[in-house]
CSV table of C-alpha atoms and ligand atoms in Angstrom, one decimal:
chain,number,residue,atom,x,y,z
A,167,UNK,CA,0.0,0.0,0.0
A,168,UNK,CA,0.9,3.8,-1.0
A,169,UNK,CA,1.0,6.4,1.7
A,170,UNK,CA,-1.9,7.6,0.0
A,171,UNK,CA,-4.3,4.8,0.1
A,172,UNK,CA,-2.9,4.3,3.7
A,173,UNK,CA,-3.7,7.3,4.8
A,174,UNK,CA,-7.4,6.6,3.3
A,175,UNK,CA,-7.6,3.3,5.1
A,176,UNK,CA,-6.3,4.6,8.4
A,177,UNK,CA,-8.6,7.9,8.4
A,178,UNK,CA,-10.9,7.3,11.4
A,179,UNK,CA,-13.5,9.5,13.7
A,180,UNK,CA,-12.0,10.7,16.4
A,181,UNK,CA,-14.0,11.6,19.5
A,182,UNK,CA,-11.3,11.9,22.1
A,183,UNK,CA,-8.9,15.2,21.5
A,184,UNK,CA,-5.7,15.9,23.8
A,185,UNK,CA,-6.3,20.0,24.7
A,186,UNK,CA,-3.0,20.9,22.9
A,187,UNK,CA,-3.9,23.2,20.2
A,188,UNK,CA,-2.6,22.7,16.3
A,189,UNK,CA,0.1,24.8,15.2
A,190,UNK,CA,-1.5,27.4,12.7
A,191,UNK,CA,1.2,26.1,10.0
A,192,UNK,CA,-0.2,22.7,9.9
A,193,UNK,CA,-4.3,23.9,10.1
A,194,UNK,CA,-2.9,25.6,7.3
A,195,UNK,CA,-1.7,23.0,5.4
A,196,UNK,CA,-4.9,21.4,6.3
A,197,UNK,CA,-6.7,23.7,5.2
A,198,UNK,CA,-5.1,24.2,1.9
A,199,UNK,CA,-5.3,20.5,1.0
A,200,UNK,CA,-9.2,21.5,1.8
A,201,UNK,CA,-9.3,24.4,-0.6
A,202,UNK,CA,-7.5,21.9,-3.4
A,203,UNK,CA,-10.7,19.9,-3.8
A,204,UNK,CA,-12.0,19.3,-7.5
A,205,UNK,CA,-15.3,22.3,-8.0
A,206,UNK,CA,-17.6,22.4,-11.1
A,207,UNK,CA,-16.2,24.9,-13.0
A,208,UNK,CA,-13.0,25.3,-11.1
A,209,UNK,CA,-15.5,27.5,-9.4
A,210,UNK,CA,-14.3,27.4,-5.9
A,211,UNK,CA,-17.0,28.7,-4.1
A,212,UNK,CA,-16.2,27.8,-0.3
A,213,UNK,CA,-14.3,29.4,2.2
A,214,UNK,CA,-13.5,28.3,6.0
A,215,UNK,CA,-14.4,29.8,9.5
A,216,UNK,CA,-11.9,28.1,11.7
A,217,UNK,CA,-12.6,28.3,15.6
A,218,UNK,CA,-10.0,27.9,17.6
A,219,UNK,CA,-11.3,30.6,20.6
A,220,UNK,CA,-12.6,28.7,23.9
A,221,UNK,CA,-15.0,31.3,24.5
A,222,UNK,CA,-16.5,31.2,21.0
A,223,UNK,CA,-16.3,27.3,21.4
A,224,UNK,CA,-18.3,27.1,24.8
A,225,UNK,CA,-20.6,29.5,23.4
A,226,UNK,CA,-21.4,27.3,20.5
A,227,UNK,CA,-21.7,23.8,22.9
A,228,UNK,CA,-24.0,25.7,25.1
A,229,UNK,CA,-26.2,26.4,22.5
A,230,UNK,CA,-26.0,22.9,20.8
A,231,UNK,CA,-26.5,20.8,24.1
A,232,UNK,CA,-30.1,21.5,24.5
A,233,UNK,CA,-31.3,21.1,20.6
A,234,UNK,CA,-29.1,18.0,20.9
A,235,UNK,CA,-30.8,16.9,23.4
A,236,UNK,CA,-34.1,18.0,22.6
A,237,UNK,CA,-33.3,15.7,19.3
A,238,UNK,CA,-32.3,12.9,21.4
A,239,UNK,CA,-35.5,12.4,23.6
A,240,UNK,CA,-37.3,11.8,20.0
A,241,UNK,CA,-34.9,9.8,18.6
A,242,UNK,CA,-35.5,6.1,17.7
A,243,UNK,CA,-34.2,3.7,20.3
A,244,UNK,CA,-31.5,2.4,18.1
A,245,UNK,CA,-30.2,5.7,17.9
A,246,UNK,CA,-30.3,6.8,21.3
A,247,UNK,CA,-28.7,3.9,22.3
A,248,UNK,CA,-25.8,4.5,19.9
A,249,UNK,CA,-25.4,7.9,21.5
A,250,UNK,CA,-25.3,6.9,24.8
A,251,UNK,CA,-21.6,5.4,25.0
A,252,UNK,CA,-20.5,8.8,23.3
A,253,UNK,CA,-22.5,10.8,25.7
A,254,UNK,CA,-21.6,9.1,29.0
A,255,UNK,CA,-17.8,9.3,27.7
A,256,UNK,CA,-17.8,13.2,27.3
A,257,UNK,CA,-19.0,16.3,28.5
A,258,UNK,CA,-19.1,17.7,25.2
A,259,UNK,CA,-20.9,15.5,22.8
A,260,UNK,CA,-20.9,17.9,20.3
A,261,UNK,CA,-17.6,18.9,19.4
A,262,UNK,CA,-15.8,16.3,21.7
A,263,UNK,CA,-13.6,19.3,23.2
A,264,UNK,CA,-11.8,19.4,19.9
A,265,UNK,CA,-9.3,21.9,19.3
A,266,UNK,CA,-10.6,22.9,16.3
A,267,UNK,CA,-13.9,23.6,14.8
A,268,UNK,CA,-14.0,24.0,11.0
A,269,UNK,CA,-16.8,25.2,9.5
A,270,UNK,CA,-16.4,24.5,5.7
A,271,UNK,CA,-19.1,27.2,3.7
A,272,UNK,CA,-19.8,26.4,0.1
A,273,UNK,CA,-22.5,28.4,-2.0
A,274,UNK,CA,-23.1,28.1,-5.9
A,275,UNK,CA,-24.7,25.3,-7.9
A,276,UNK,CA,-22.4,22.7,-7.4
A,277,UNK,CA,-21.2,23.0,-3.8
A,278,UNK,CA,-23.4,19.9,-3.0
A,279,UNK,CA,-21.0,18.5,-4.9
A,280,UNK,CA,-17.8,20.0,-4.4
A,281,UNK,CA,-18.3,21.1,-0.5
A,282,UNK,CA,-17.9,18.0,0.6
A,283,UNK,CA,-14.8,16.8,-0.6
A,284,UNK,CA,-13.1,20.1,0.7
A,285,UNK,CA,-14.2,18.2,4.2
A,286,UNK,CA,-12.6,14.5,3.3
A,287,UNK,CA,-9.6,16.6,2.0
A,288,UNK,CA,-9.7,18.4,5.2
A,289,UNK,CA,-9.8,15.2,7.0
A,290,UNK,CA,-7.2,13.0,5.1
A,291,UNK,CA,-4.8,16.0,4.9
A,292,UNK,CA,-5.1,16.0,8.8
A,293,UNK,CA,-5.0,12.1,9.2
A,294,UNK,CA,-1.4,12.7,7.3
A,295,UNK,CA,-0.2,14.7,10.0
A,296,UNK,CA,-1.6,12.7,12.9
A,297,UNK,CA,-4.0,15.0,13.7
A,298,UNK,CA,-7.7,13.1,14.2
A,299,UNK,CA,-10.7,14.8,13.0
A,300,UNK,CA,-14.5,13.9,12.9
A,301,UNK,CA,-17.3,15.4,10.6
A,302,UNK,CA,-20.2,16.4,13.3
A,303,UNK,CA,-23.5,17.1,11.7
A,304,UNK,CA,-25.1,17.8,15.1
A,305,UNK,CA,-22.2,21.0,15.1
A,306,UNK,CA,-24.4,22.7,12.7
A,307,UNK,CA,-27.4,22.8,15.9
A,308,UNK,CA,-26.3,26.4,16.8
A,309,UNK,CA,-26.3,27.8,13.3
A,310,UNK,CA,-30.3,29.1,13.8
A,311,UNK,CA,-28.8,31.8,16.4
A,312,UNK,CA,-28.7,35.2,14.6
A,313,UNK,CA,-25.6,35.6,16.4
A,314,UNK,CA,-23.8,33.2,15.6
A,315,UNK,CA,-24.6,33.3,12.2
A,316,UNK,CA,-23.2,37.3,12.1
A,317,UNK,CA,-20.3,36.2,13.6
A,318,UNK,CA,-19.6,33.1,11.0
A,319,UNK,CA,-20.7,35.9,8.5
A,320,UNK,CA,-23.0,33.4,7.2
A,321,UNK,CA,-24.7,34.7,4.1
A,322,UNK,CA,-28.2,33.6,2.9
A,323,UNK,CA,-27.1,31.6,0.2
A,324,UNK,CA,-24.4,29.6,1.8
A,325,UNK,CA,-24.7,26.7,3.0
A,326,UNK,CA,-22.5,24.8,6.0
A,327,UNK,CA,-20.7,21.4,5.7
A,328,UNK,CA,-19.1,19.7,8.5
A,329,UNK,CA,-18.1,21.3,10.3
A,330,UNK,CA,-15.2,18.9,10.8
A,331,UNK,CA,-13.3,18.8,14.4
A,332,UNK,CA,-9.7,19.1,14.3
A,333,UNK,CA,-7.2,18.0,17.2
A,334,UNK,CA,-4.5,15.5,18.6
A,335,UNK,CA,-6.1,11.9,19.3
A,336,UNK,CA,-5.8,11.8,23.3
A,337,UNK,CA,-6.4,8.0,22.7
A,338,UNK,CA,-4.7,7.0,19.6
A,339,UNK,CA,-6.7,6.4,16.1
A,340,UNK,CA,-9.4,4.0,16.5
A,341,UNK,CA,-9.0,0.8,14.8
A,342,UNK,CA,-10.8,0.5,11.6
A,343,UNK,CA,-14.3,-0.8,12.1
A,344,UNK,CA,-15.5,-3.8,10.0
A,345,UNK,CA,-17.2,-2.4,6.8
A,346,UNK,CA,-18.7,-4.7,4.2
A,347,UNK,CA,-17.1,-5.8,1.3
A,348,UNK,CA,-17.7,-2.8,-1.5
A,349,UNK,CA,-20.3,-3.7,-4.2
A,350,UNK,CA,-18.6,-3.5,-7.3
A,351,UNK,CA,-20.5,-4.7,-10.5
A,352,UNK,CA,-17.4,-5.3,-13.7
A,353,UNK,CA,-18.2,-5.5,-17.1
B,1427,LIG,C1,-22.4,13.7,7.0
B,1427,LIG,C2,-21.8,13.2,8.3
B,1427,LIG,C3,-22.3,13.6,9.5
B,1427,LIG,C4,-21.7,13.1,10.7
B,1427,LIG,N1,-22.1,13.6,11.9
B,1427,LIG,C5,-21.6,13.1,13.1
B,1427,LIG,C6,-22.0,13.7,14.3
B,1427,LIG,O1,-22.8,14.6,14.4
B,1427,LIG,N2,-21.4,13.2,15.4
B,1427,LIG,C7,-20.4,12.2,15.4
B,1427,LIG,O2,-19.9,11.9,16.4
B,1427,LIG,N3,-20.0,11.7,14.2
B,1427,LIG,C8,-20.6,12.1,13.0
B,1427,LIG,N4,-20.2,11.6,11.8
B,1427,LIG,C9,-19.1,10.6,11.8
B,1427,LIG,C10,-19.7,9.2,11.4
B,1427,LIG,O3,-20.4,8.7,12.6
B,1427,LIG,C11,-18.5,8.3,11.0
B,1427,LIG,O4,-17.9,8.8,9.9
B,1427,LIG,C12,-19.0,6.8,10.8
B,1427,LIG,O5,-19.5,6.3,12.0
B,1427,LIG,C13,-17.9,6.0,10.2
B,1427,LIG,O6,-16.8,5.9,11.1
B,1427,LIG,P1,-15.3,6.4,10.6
B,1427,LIG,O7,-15.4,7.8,10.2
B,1427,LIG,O8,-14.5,6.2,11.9
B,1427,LIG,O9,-14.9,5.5,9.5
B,1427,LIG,C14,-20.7,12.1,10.7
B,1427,LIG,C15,-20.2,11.7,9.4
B,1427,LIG,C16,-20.7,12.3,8.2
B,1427,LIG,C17,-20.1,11.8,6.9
């Protein structure tokens, strides 16, 4: 196996961060390997809003927590049982204490598309380095304040992926679940 395809087989969710912050040159980096993504058109139409601030970051768990949980008491049981080992593990189940939150912001007619492989980019790029990430839907929860929206600048025709959490594994990489064998049909 290639470093690449290594690096592909070994990405994995993290959901345990170490509190030591990533060196701006290598969210950078990240972040560039993001912003190299294939776009329809070359058009390019995503930027980033990168949170690093703790203040910022409690602000936008305190907001998520009870929507989360609001969510949760109506989820199906399956679901709420899957929840519950990430829940009783950390007092963030939201952004897992990562050290950084990336909101990834696309807009145009293909940032369906495009938008999200900016985010796997994002994610390999930082699996390269060492650094764990994890794509958290339930992040986008706080993005209905008015608030936080001015501050993310969030205009009315972008749209947010992600956002992906960024940070040191505090427990290693998770081993790679089972996953079933790819359905390929050759001709
Ligand atoms: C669109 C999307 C949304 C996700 N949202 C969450 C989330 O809110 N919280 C979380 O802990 N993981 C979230 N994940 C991570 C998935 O649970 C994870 O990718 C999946 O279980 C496979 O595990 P792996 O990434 O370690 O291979 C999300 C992943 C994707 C692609």
């Amino acid at each position: 196996m290639n470093q690449t395809i290594e690096t592909i087989m070994n990405r994995r969710s993290v959901r345990f961060y170490a509190s030591r912050p990533i060196p701006r040159e290598a969210l950078r980096t990240i972040l560039e390997a993001g912003h190299a993504a294939p776009s329809g058109m070359n058009a390019r139409n995503w930027r980033f809003v990168a949170v690093e601030d703790p203040l910022f970051k409690n602000k936008l768990l305190s907001l998520a927590l009870p929507r989360y949980q609001a969510w949760l008491e109506k989820a199906p049981e399956a679901l709420k049982n899957m929840r519950k080992e990430i829940d009783a593990a950390c007092p963030d189940p939201i952004y897992y204490n990562a050290a950084a939150i990336i909101f990834v912001i696309g807009s145009g007619m293909t940032s369906d598309l495009d938008t999200p492989m900016v985010c796997q980019n994002i994610m390999l790029a930082a699996r390269s380095l060492e650094i764990g990430s994890c794509w958290v839907y339930f992040g986008q929860l706080p993005l209905d304040d008015l608030k936080v929206r001015n501050i993310l600048e969030l205009q009315e025709q972008e749209k947010v992926y992600g956002p992906i959490l960024l940070g040191y594994p505090q427990r290693g990489f998770p081993e790679a679940s089972p996953k079933n064998a790819p359905v390929i049909k050759w001709i």
